[in-house]
Amino acid sequence: HSGGISPMSGPELMQYRSLFHGLNEGRPVSRSQADGVFAKASLPRDEVDYIWLLSDLDMDGLLLADEFAVALHIAAARFKGAPLPEELPRGLMPDGVEFNPRNSQVEAASVAAHSGGGVPGEASAAKSRWRMGGSASRIATGRNAAPPQPQQQQHYAHTGGGMAGGAYSRAGVLKHEKKARHCVLDGQRFSIYKGRGDTKPQLVLLLRTDVQRVWPSNQTTFSLILDPNRPGAKQPKKPGPQPPEKLEFTAETPHELNLWVETLQSAIAAARRG
């Protein structure tokens, strides 16, 4: 089902693909590069983030052509009053056009003949790939959980015990909430200190229970998407899918960002295996 969102027409898909190619010459598009386009939907930033996360099937922070088209179509539907979908809807491409999550170079001829919308027929085998991780449960690391819920900023510190040693470790200065903070990854813990000489962290996240994933949003910024089911998390006041809660960090250089993201991703994967 398409979650109450009508499939895009051929001309709409052509427009989305034209916008995609105009942003980065046909190469994968980052969240910051797409800001101007998504701003036209007049949606709250956290809702755009949620739509982006659903559409980013390989979870690399970038959207390819078909991922971008779907994300923009959902944003347009949301602007018109449609609810946020709980999972990435199927059947949003024009009838006869297959969704290809790896598509970066599109062929205009493949949609030139599609001028109408129409509800697609039964999903083909190719369209069954649509469900590859594109859901709230994918964002929640495979569990059958509700979509990420917004929470007020708070301390997520876990009391007791020192830092556990581990194969994955990194320390350095990252900007968080517009202030430079000394951040330490040690095994399965990610700690934020006011300064390097401080002995008591302002915040401690346990990667196994508190963090869903790492999301690089541009060349120097990444977010830790928090688990709505983490210990101590408040329940949402309203039902239905909600934008994810995240903590945003900025590195000084793209190289520094890559080191943090790669190390955090490996540490999170190791924590879940354990």
PDB file of C-alpha atoms in Angstrom:
ATOM      1  CA  HIS A   1       0.000   0.000   0.000  1.00  0.00           C
ATOM      2  CA  SER A   2       1.085   3.624  -0.415  1.00  0.00           C
ATOM      3  CA  GLY A   3       0.007   4.795   3.027  1.00  0.00           C
ATOM      4  CA  GLY A   4      -2.620   7.184   1.655  1.00  0.00           C
ATOM      5  CA  ILE A   5      -0.148   8.849  -0.729  1.00  0.00           C
ATOM      6  CA  SER A   6      -1.056   8.711  -4.420  1.00  0.00           C
ATOM      7  CA  PRO A   7       1.564   7.420  -6.872  1.00  0.00           C
ATOM      8  CA  MET A   8       3.524  10.059  -8.717  1.00  0.00           C
ATOM      9  CA  SER A   9       2.696  10.738 -12.342  1.00  0.00           C
ATOM     10  CA  GLY A  10       5.219  10.517 -15.158  1.00  0.00           C
ATOM     11  CA  PRO A  11       5.603  14.318 -15.359  1.00  0.00           C
ATOM     12  CA  GLU A  12       6.077  14.501 -11.591  1.00  0.00           C
ATOM     13  CA  LEU A  13       8.850  11.906 -11.736  1.00  0.00           C
ATOM     14  CA  MET A  14      10.513  13.844 -14.564  1.00  0.00           C
ATOM     15  CA  GLN A  15      10.345  17.001 -12.444  1.00  0.00           C
ATOM     16  CA  TYR A  16      11.837  15.249  -9.403  1.00  0.00           C
ATOM     17  CA  ARG A  17      14.658  13.803 -11.502  1.00  0.00           C
ATOM     18  CA  SER A  18      15.336  17.190 -13.087  1.00  0.00           C
ATOM     19  CA  LEU A  19      15.626  18.733  -9.617  1.00  0.00           C
ATOM     20  CA  PHE A  20      17.921  15.902  -8.540  1.00  0.00           C
ATOM     21  CA  HIS A  21      20.305  16.430 -11.456  1.00  0.00           C
ATOM     22  CA  GLY A  22      20.297  20.180 -10.898  1.00  0.00           C
ATOM     23  CA  LEU A  23      21.502  19.842  -7.302  1.00  0.00           C
ATOM     24  CA  ASN A  24      24.734  17.904  -7.802  1.00  0.00           C
ATOM     25  CA  GLU A  25      25.085  17.180 -11.523  1.00  0.00           C
ATOM     26  CA  GLY A  26      23.393  13.796 -11.183  1.00  0.00           C
ATOM     27  CA  ARG A  27      25.561  12.598  -8.296  1.00  0.00           C
ATOM     28  CA  PRO A  28      24.138  11.533  -4.907  1.00  0.00           C
ATOM     29  CA  VAL A  29      22.598  14.435  -3.007  1.00  0.00           C
ATOM     30  CA  SER A  30      23.276  15.322   0.630  1.00  0.00           C
ATOM     31  CA  ARG A  31      20.730  16.670   3.083  1.00  0.00           C
ATOM     32  CA  SER A  32      22.270  20.145   3.036  1.00  0.00           C
ATOM     33  CA  GLN A  33      22.302  20.251  -0.786  1.00  0.00           C
ATOM     34  CA  ALA A  34      18.597  19.439  -0.840  1.00  0.00           C
ATOM     35  CA  ASP A  35      17.569  21.959   1.821  1.00  0.00           C
ATOM     36  CA  GLY A  36      16.374  24.557  -0.671  1.00  0.00           C
ATOM     37  CA  VAL A  37      14.182  22.088  -2.558  1.00  0.00           C
ATOM     38  CA  PHE A  38      12.577  20.561   0.529  1.00  0.00           C
ATOM     39  CA  ALA A  39      12.042  24.009   2.052  1.00  0.00           C
ATOM     40  CA  LYS A  40       9.359  24.601  -0.574  1.00  0.00           C
ATOM     41  CA  ALA A  41       7.189  22.021   1.195  1.00  0.00           C
ATOM     42  CA  SER A  42       7.161  24.284   4.288  1.00  0.00           C
ATOM     43  CA  LEU A  43       7.560  21.307   6.629  1.00  0.00           C
ATOM     44  CA  PRO A  44       9.248  21.328  10.033  1.00  0.00           C
ATOM     45  CA  ARG A  45      12.887  20.354   9.731  1.00  0.00           C
ATOM     46  CA  ASP A  46      12.417  17.259  11.891  1.00  0.00           C
ATOM     47  CA  GLU A  47       9.690  15.986   9.550  1.00  0.00           C
ATOM     48  CA  VAL A  48      11.984  16.422   6.554  1.00  0.00           C
ATOM     49  CA  ASP A  49      14.671  14.551   8.503  1.00  0.00           C
ATOM     50  CA  TYR A  50      12.222  11.700   9.135  1.00  0.00           C
ATOM     51  CA  ILE A  51      11.245  11.496   5.444  1.00  0.00           C
ATOM     52  CA  TRP A  52      14.929  11.563   4.484  1.00  0.00           C
ATOM     53  CA  LEU A  53      15.729   8.722   6.875  1.00  0.00           C
ATOM     54  CA  LEU A  54      12.915   6.565   5.490  1.00  0.00           C
ATOM     55  CA  SER A  55      14.094   7.144   1.926  1.00  0.00           C
ATOM     56  CA  ASP A  56      17.823   6.680   2.567  1.00  0.00           C
ATOM     57  CA  LEU A  57      17.824   2.899   2.093  1.00  0.00           C
ATOM     58  CA  ASP A  58      21.583   2.358   2.337  1.00  0.00           C
ATOM     59  CA  MET A  59      21.779   4.739   5.305  1.00  0.00           C
ATOM     60  CA  ASP A  60      24.756   6.733   4.030  1.00  0.00           C
ATOM     61  CA  GLY A  61      23.192  10.164   4.435  1.00  0.00           C
ATOM     62  CA  LEU A  62      22.876  10.611   0.650  1.00  0.00           C
ATOM     63  CA  LEU A  63      19.948  10.071  -1.698  1.00  0.00           C
ATOM     64  CA  LEU A  64      20.200   8.645  -5.207  1.00  0.00           C
ATOM     65  CA  ALA A  65      17.786   9.615  -7.979  1.00  0.00           C
ATOM     66  CA  ASP A  66      14.853   7.339  -7.129  1.00  0.00           C
ATOM     67  CA  GLU A  67      15.317   7.738  -3.372  1.00  0.00           C
ATOM     68  CA  PHE A  68      15.236  11.507  -3.875  1.00  0.00           C
ATOM     69  CA  ALA A  69      12.109  11.328  -6.036  1.00  0.00           C
ATOM     70  CA  VAL A  70      10.269   9.290  -3.433  1.00  0.00           C
ATOM     71  CA  ALA A  71      11.366  11.549  -0.578  1.00  0.00           C
ATOM     72  CA  LEU A  72      10.253  14.668  -2.437  1.00  0.00           C
ATOM     73  CA  HIS A  73       6.924  13.057  -3.354  1.00  0.00           C
ATOM     74  CA  ILE A  74       6.252  12.164   0.295  1.00  0.00           C
ATOM     75  CA  ALA A  75       7.167  15.713   1.341  1.00  0.00           C
ATOM     76  CA  ALA A  76       4.785  17.151  -1.264  1.00  0.00           C
ATOM     77  CA  ALA A  77       1.998  14.859  -0.044  1.00  0.00           C
ATOM     78  CA  ARG A  78       2.691  15.874   3.540  1.00  0.00           C
ATOM     79  CA  PHE A  79       2.439  19.531   2.505  1.00  0.00           C
ATOM     80  CA  LYS A  80      -1.018  18.756   1.113  1.00  0.00           C
ATOM     81  CA  GLY A  81      -2.134  17.209   4.401  1.00  0.00           C
ATOM     82  CA  ALA A  82      -1.206  13.515   4.117  1.00  0.00           C
ATOM     83  CA  PRO A  83       0.026  11.900   7.358  1.00  0.00           C
ATOM     84  CA  LEU A  84       3.639  10.866   7.751  1.00  0.00           C
ATOM     85  CA  PRO A  85       3.919   7.204   6.690  1.00  0.00           C
ATOM     86  CA  GLU A  86       5.012   4.636   9.248  1.00  0.00           C
ATOM     87  CA  GLU A  87       7.108   2.888   6.601  1.00  0.00           C
ATOM     88  CA  LEU A  88       8.372   3.738   3.162  1.00  0.00           C
ATOM     89  CA  PRO A  89       5.265   3.339   0.963  1.00  0.00           C
ATOM     90  CA  ARG A  90       5.292   0.959  -1.977  1.00  0.00           C
ATOM     91  CA  GLY A  91       3.874   1.764  -5.380  1.00  0.00           C
ATOM     92  CA  LEU A  92       4.771   5.450  -5.529  1.00  0.00           C
ATOM     93  CA  MET A  93       6.550   5.234  -8.889  1.00  0.00           C
ATOM     94  CA  PRO A  94       4.474   5.689 -12.070  1.00  0.00           C
ATOM     95  CA  ASP A  95       2.936   2.513 -13.448  1.00  0.00           C
ATOM     96  CA  GLY A  96       5.542   0.561 -15.400  1.00  0.00           C
ATOM     97  CA  VAL A  97       8.534   2.304 -13.824  1.00  0.00           C
ATOM     98  CA  GLU A  98      10.542   0.219 -11.384  1.00  0.00           C
ATOM     99  CA  PHE A  99      11.960   1.722  -8.228  1.00  0.00           C
ATOM    100  CA  ASN A 100      15.736   1.282  -8.203  1.00  0.00           C
ATOM    101  CA  PRO A 101      17.376   2.293  -4.899  1.00  0.00           C
ATOM    102  CA  ARG A 102      20.805   2.212  -6.575  1.00  0.00           C
ATOM    103  CA  ASN A 103      19.782   4.455  -9.462  1.00  0.00           C
ATOM    104  CA  SER A 104      22.039   7.495  -9.770  1.00  0.00           C
ATOM    105  CA  GLN A 105      21.977   7.979 -13.535  1.00  0.00           C
ATOM    106  CA  VAL A 106      18.411   8.067 -14.830  1.00  0.00           C
ATOM    107  CA  GLU A 107      17.222   7.633 -18.369  1.00  0.00           C
ATOM    108  CA  ALA A 108      14.648  10.215 -19.402  1.00  0.00           C
ATOM    109  CA  ALA A 109      13.199   7.833 -21.985  1.00  0.00           C
ATOM    110  CA  SER A 110      12.167   5.435 -19.234  1.00  0.00           C
ATOM    111  CA  VAL A 111       9.472   7.844 -18.029  1.00  0.00           C
ATOM    112  CA  ALA A 112       8.792   9.937 -21.110  1.00  0.00           C
ATOM    113  CA  ALA A 113       5.734   7.898 -22.022  1.00  0.00           C
ATOM    114  CA  HIS A 114       4.168   8.130 -18.575  1.00  0.00           C
ATOM    115  CA  SER A 115       1.980  11.187 -18.494  1.00  0.00           C
ATOM    116  CA  GLY A 116      -0.687   9.890 -16.132  1.00  0.00           C
ATOM    117  CA  GLY A 117      -0.691   8.821 -12.531  1.00  0.00           C
ATOM    118  CA  GLY A 118      -2.801   5.785 -12.029  1.00  0.00           C
ATOM    119  CA  VAL A 119      -2.523   3.357  -9.202  1.00  0.00           C
ATOM    120  CA  PRO A 120       0.044   0.720 -10.148  1.00  0.00           C
ATOM    121  CA  GLY A 121      -1.054  -2.864 -10.328  1.00  0.00           C
ATOM    122  CA  GLU A 122       0.270  -5.700  -8.241  1.00  0.00           C
ATOM    123  CA  ALA A 123       3.860  -5.059  -7.212  1.00  0.00           C
ATOM    124  CA  SER A 124       6.409  -6.805  -9.380  1.00  0.00           C
ATOM    125  CA  ALA A 125       9.392  -8.731  -8.072  1.00  0.00           C
ATOM    126  CA  ALA A 126      11.561  -5.686  -8.662  1.00  0.00           C
ATOM    127  CA  LYS A 127       9.200  -3.497  -6.664  1.00  0.00           C
ATOM    128  CA  SER A 128       9.326  -5.921  -3.777  1.00  0.00           C
ATOM    129  CA  ARG A 129      12.803  -4.512  -3.094  1.00  0.00           C
ATOM    130  CA  TRP A 130      10.931  -1.414  -1.952  1.00  0.00           C
ATOM    131  CA  ARG A 131      10.690  -2.870   1.532  1.00  0.00           C
ATOM    132  CA  MET A 132      14.473  -3.108   1.914  1.00  0.00           C
ATOM    133  CA  GLY A 133      14.835  -1.334   5.204  1.00  0.00           C
ATOM    134  CA  GLY A 134      12.559   1.538   4.292  1.00  0.00           C
ATOM    135  CA  SER A 135      10.491   1.536   7.445  1.00  0.00           C
ATOM    136  CA  ALA A 136      10.355   2.780  10.962  1.00  0.00           C
ATOM    137  CA  SER A 137      11.436  -0.670  12.112  1.00  0.00           C
ATOM    138  CA  ARG A 138      14.531  -0.363   9.894  1.00  0.00           C
ATOM    139  CA  ILE A 139      15.368   2.910  11.582  1.00  0.00           C
ATOM    140  CA  ALA A 140      14.806   1.102  14.880  1.00  0.00           C
ATOM    141  CA  THR A 141      17.458  -1.469  13.948  1.00  0.00           C
ATOM    142  CA  GLY A 142      15.109  -4.186  12.806  1.00  0.00           C
ATOM    143  CA  ARG A 143      12.821  -4.318  15.816  1.00  0.00           C
ATOM    144  CA  ASN A 144       9.060  -4.055  15.453  1.00  0.00           C
ATOM    145  CA  ALA A 145       8.960  -0.622  16.980  1.00  0.00           C
ATOM    146  CA  ALA A 146       7.062   2.589  16.395  1.00  0.00           C
ATOM    147  CA  PRO A 147       8.775   5.287  14.324  1.00  0.00           C
ATOM    148  CA  PRO A 148      11.266   7.476  16.162  1.00  0.00           C
ATOM    149  CA  GLN A 149       9.564   9.798  18.608  1.00  0.00           C
ATOM    150  CA  PRO A 150      10.553  13.358  19.450  1.00  0.00           C
ATOM    151  CA  GLN A 151      11.771  13.954  22.989  1.00  0.00           C
ATOM    152  CA  GLN A 152      12.833  17.042  24.832  1.00  0.00           C
ATOM    153  CA  GLN A 153      16.559  17.441  25.264  1.00  0.00           C
ATOM    154  CA  GLN A 154      17.656  15.771  28.466  1.00  0.00           C
ATOM    155  CA  HIS A 155      20.520  13.866  30.059  1.00  0.00           C
ATOM    156  CA  TYR A 156      20.786  10.231  29.046  1.00  0.00           C
ATOM    157  CA  ALA A 157      23.582   9.455  31.488  1.00  0.00           C
ATOM    158  CA  HIS A 158      23.779   5.971  32.952  1.00  0.00           C
ATOM    159  CA  THR A 159      24.992   6.035  36.520  1.00  0.00           C
ATOM    160  CA  GLY A 160      27.646   3.817  38.036  1.00  0.00           C
ATOM    161  CA  GLY A 161      30.787   2.220  36.651  1.00  0.00           C
ATOM    162  CA  GLY A 162      33.650   3.667  34.744  1.00  0.00           C
ATOM    163  CA  MET A 163      34.209   3.546  31.030  1.00  0.00           C
ATOM    164  CA  ALA A 164      34.465   0.065  29.618  1.00  0.00           C
ATOM    165  CA  GLY A 165      37.462  -0.686  27.461  1.00  0.00           C
ATOM    166  CA  GLY A 166      36.897  -1.877  23.921  1.00  0.00           C
ATOM    167  CA  ALA A 167      38.334  -2.323  20.467  1.00  0.00           C
ATOM    168  CA  TYR A 168      36.641   0.834  19.211  1.00  0.00           C
ATOM    169  CA  SER A 169      37.846   4.066  20.726  1.00  0.00           C
ATOM    170  CA  ARG A 170      38.234   7.660  19.679  1.00  0.00           C
ATOM    171  CA  ALA A 171      38.476  11.039  21.410  1.00  0.00           C
ATOM    172  CA  GLY A 172      38.446  14.598  20.187  1.00  0.00           C
ATOM    173  CA  VAL A 173      36.632  17.911  20.023  1.00  0.00           C
ATOM    174  CA  LEU A 174      33.246  18.078  18.307  1.00  0.00           C
ATOM    175  CA  LYS A 175      30.836  20.981  18.258  1.00  0.00           C
ATOM    176  CA  HIS A 176      27.536  20.081  19.963  1.00  0.00           C
ATOM    177  CA  GLU A 177      24.717  22.570  20.555  1.00  0.00           C
ATOM    178  CA  LYS A 178      26.981  25.321  19.157  1.00  0.00           C
ATOM    179  CA  LYS A 179      29.685  24.667  21.756  1.00  0.00           C
ATOM    180  CA  ALA A 180      32.965  22.784  21.506  1.00  0.00           C
ATOM    181  CA  ARG A 181      32.801  19.595  23.550  1.00  0.00           C
ATOM    182  CA  HIS A 182      35.351  16.886  24.289  1.00  0.00           C
ATOM    183  CA  CYS A 183      33.814  13.612  23.067  1.00  0.00           C
ATOM    184  CA  VAL A 184      35.063  10.147  23.931  1.00  0.00           C
ATOM    185  CA  LEU A 185      34.121   6.811  22.392  1.00  0.00           C
ATOM    186  CA  ASP A 186      35.358   3.936  24.534  1.00  0.00           C
ATOM    187  CA  GLY A 187      34.026   0.511  23.646  1.00  0.00           C
ATOM    188  CA  GLN A 188      30.232   0.719  23.873  1.00  0.00           C
ATOM    189  CA  ARG A 189      30.053   4.133  25.529  1.00  0.00           C
ATOM    190  CA  PHE A 190      29.970   7.558  23.924  1.00  0.00           C
ATOM    191  CA  SER A 191      30.577  10.342  26.448  1.00  0.00           C
ATOM    192  CA  ILE A 192      30.407  14.118  26.126  1.00  0.00           C
ATOM    193  CA  TYR A 193      32.516  16.301  28.416  1.00  0.00           C
ATOM    194  CA  LYS A 194      32.508  20.061  28.806  1.00  0.00           C
ATOM    195  CA  GLY A 195      36.268  20.101  28.421  1.00  0.00           C
ATOM    196  CA  ARG A 196      39.177  17.735  28.109  1.00  0.00           C
ATOM    197  CA  GLY A 197      40.158  18.091  31.767  1.00  0.00           C
ATOM    198  CA  ASP A 198      36.693  17.254  33.113  1.00  0.00           C
ATOM    199  CA  THR A 199      36.254  13.922  34.890  1.00  0.00           C
ATOM    200  CA  LYS A 200      32.450  13.844  34.935  1.00  0.00           C
ATOM    201  CA  PRO A 201      30.667  13.668  31.560  1.00  0.00           C
ATOM    202  CA  GLN A 202      27.646  15.813  30.807  1.00  0.00           C
ATOM    203  CA  LEU A 203      26.049  12.940  28.938  1.00  0.00           C
ATOM    204  CA  VAL A 204      26.760   9.257  28.371  1.00  0.00           C
ATOM    205  CA  LEU A 205      25.145   7.115  25.681  1.00  0.00           C
ATOM    206  CA  LEU A 206      25.283   3.332  25.680  1.00  0.00           C
ATOM    207  CA  LEU A 207      25.496   2.396  22.016  1.00  0.00           C
ATOM    208  CA  ARG A 208      23.647  -0.886  22.420  1.00  0.00           C
ATOM    209  CA  THR A 209      20.499   0.573  24.002  1.00  0.00           C
ATOM    210  CA  ASP A 210      20.480   4.323  23.362  1.00  0.00           C
ATOM    211  CA  VAL A 211      21.560   4.785  19.739  1.00  0.00           C
ATOM    212  CA  GLN A 212      19.889   3.462  16.604  1.00  0.00           C
ATOM    213  CA  ARG A 213      22.366   4.638  14.009  1.00  0.00           C
ATOM    214  CA  VAL A 214      24.868   7.244  12.873  1.00  0.00           C
ATOM    215  CA  TRP A 215      23.651   9.597  10.176  1.00  0.00           C
ATOM    216  CA  PRO A 216      26.100  11.862   8.287  1.00  0.00           C
ATOM    217  CA  SER A 217      24.064  14.828   7.067  1.00  0.00           C
ATOM    218  CA  ASN A 218      26.818  16.743   5.266  1.00  0.00           C
ATOM    219  CA  GLN A 219      30.604  16.831   4.900  1.00  0.00           C
ATOM    220  CA  THR A 220      31.281  17.907   8.470  1.00  0.00           C
ATOM    221  CA  THR A 221      28.112  17.103  10.435  1.00  0.00           C
ATOM    222  CA  PHE A 222      26.697  13.826  11.697  1.00  0.00           C
ATOM    223  CA  SER A 223      23.846  12.896  14.014  1.00  0.00           C
ATOM    224  CA  LEU A 224      23.300  10.095  16.469  1.00  0.00           C
ATOM    225  CA  ILE A 225      19.712   8.921  15.972  1.00  0.00           C
ATOM    226  CA  LEU A 226      18.420   7.977  19.401  1.00  0.00           C
ATOM    227  CA  ASP A 227      16.332   4.927  20.191  1.00  0.00           C
ATOM    228  CA  PRO A 228      12.807   5.884  21.339  1.00  0.00           C
ATOM    229  CA  ASN A 229      12.759   2.682  23.419  1.00  0.00           C
ATOM    230  CA  ARG A 230      15.947   3.490  25.323  1.00  0.00           C
ATOM    231  CA  PRO A 231      15.836   3.367  29.135  1.00  0.00           C
ATOM    232  CA  GLY A 232      14.269   6.506  30.559  1.00  0.00           C
ATOM    233  CA  ALA A 233      12.816   7.768  27.286  1.00  0.00           C
ATOM    234  CA  LYS A 234       9.518   9.600  27.600  1.00  0.00           C
ATOM    235  CA  GLN A 235       6.539   8.310  25.677  1.00  0.00           C
ATOM    236  CA  PRO A 236       5.137  10.564  22.933  1.00  0.00           C
ATOM    237  CA  LYS A 237       2.025  12.550  23.749  1.00  0.00           C
ATOM    238  CA  LYS A 238       0.388  11.865  20.401  1.00  0.00           C
ATOM    239  CA  PRO A 239       0.066   8.613  18.422  1.00  0.00           C
ATOM    240  CA  GLY A 240       1.431   7.934  14.966  1.00  0.00           C
ATOM    241  CA  PRO A 241       4.844   8.321  13.349  1.00  0.00           C
ATOM    242  CA  GLN A 242       6.987  11.137  14.640  1.00  0.00           C
ATOM    243  CA  PRO A 243      10.317  12.588  13.535  1.00  0.00           C
ATOM    244  CA  PRO A 244      13.368  11.016  15.150  1.00  0.00           C
ATOM    245  CA  GLU A 245      15.209  12.501  18.074  1.00  0.00           C
ATOM    246  CA  LYS A 246      18.830  13.083  17.320  1.00  0.00           C
ATOM    247  CA  LEU A 247      21.987  14.633  18.715  1.00  0.00           C
ATOM    248  CA  GLU A 248      24.000  16.598  16.153  1.00  0.00           C
ATOM    249  CA  PHE A 249      27.780  16.958  16.091  1.00  0.00           C
ATOM    250  CA  THR A 250      30.081  18.961  13.821  1.00  0.00           C
ATOM    251  CA  ALA A 251      33.690  18.031  13.075  1.00  0.00           C
ATOM    252  CA  GLU A 252      36.380  20.451  11.935  1.00  0.00           C
ATOM    253  CA  THR A 253      37.087  18.660   8.634  1.00  0.00           C
ATOM    254  CA  PRO A 254      35.451  16.047   6.375  1.00  0.00           C
ATOM    255  CA  HIS A 255      38.324  13.679   7.194  1.00  0.00           C
ATOM    256  CA  GLU A 256      37.631  13.999  10.921  1.00  0.00           C
ATOM    257  CA  LEU A 257      33.933  13.414  10.273  1.00  0.00           C
ATOM    258  CA  ASN A 258      34.658  10.213   8.338  1.00  0.00           C
ATOM    259  CA  LEU A 259      36.845   8.890  11.155  1.00  0.00           C
ATOM    260  CA  TRP A 260      34.127   9.486  13.738  1.00  0.00           C
ATOM    261  CA  VAL A 261      31.334   8.051  11.586  1.00  0.00           C
ATOM    262  CA  GLU A 262      33.255   4.913  10.612  1.00  0.00           C
ATOM    263  CA  THR A 263      34.389   4.234  14.176  1.00  0.00           C
ATOM    264  CA  LEU A 264      30.923   4.835  15.641  1.00  0.00           C
ATOM    265  CA  GLN A 265      29.259   2.632  13.021  1.00  0.00           C
ATOM    266  CA  SER A 266      31.674  -0.204  13.774  1.00  0.00           C
ATOM    267  CA  ALA A 267      31.212   0.227  17.527  1.00  0.00           C
ATOM    268  CA  ILE A 268      27.409   0.188  17.229  1.00  0.00           C
ATOM    269  CA  ALA A 269      27.513  -2.957  15.082  1.00  0.00           C
ATOM    270  CA  ALA A 270      29.827  -4.643  17.600  1.00  0.00           C
ATOM    271  CA  ALA A 271      27.592  -3.619  20.503  1.00  0.00           C
ATOM    272  CA  ARG A 272      24.551  -5.203  18.862  1.00  0.00           C
ATOM    273  CA  ARG A 273      26.395  -8.404  18.108  1.00  0.00           C
ATOM    274  CA  GLY A 274      27.367  -8.581  21.758  1.00  0.00           C
TER     275      GLY A 274
END
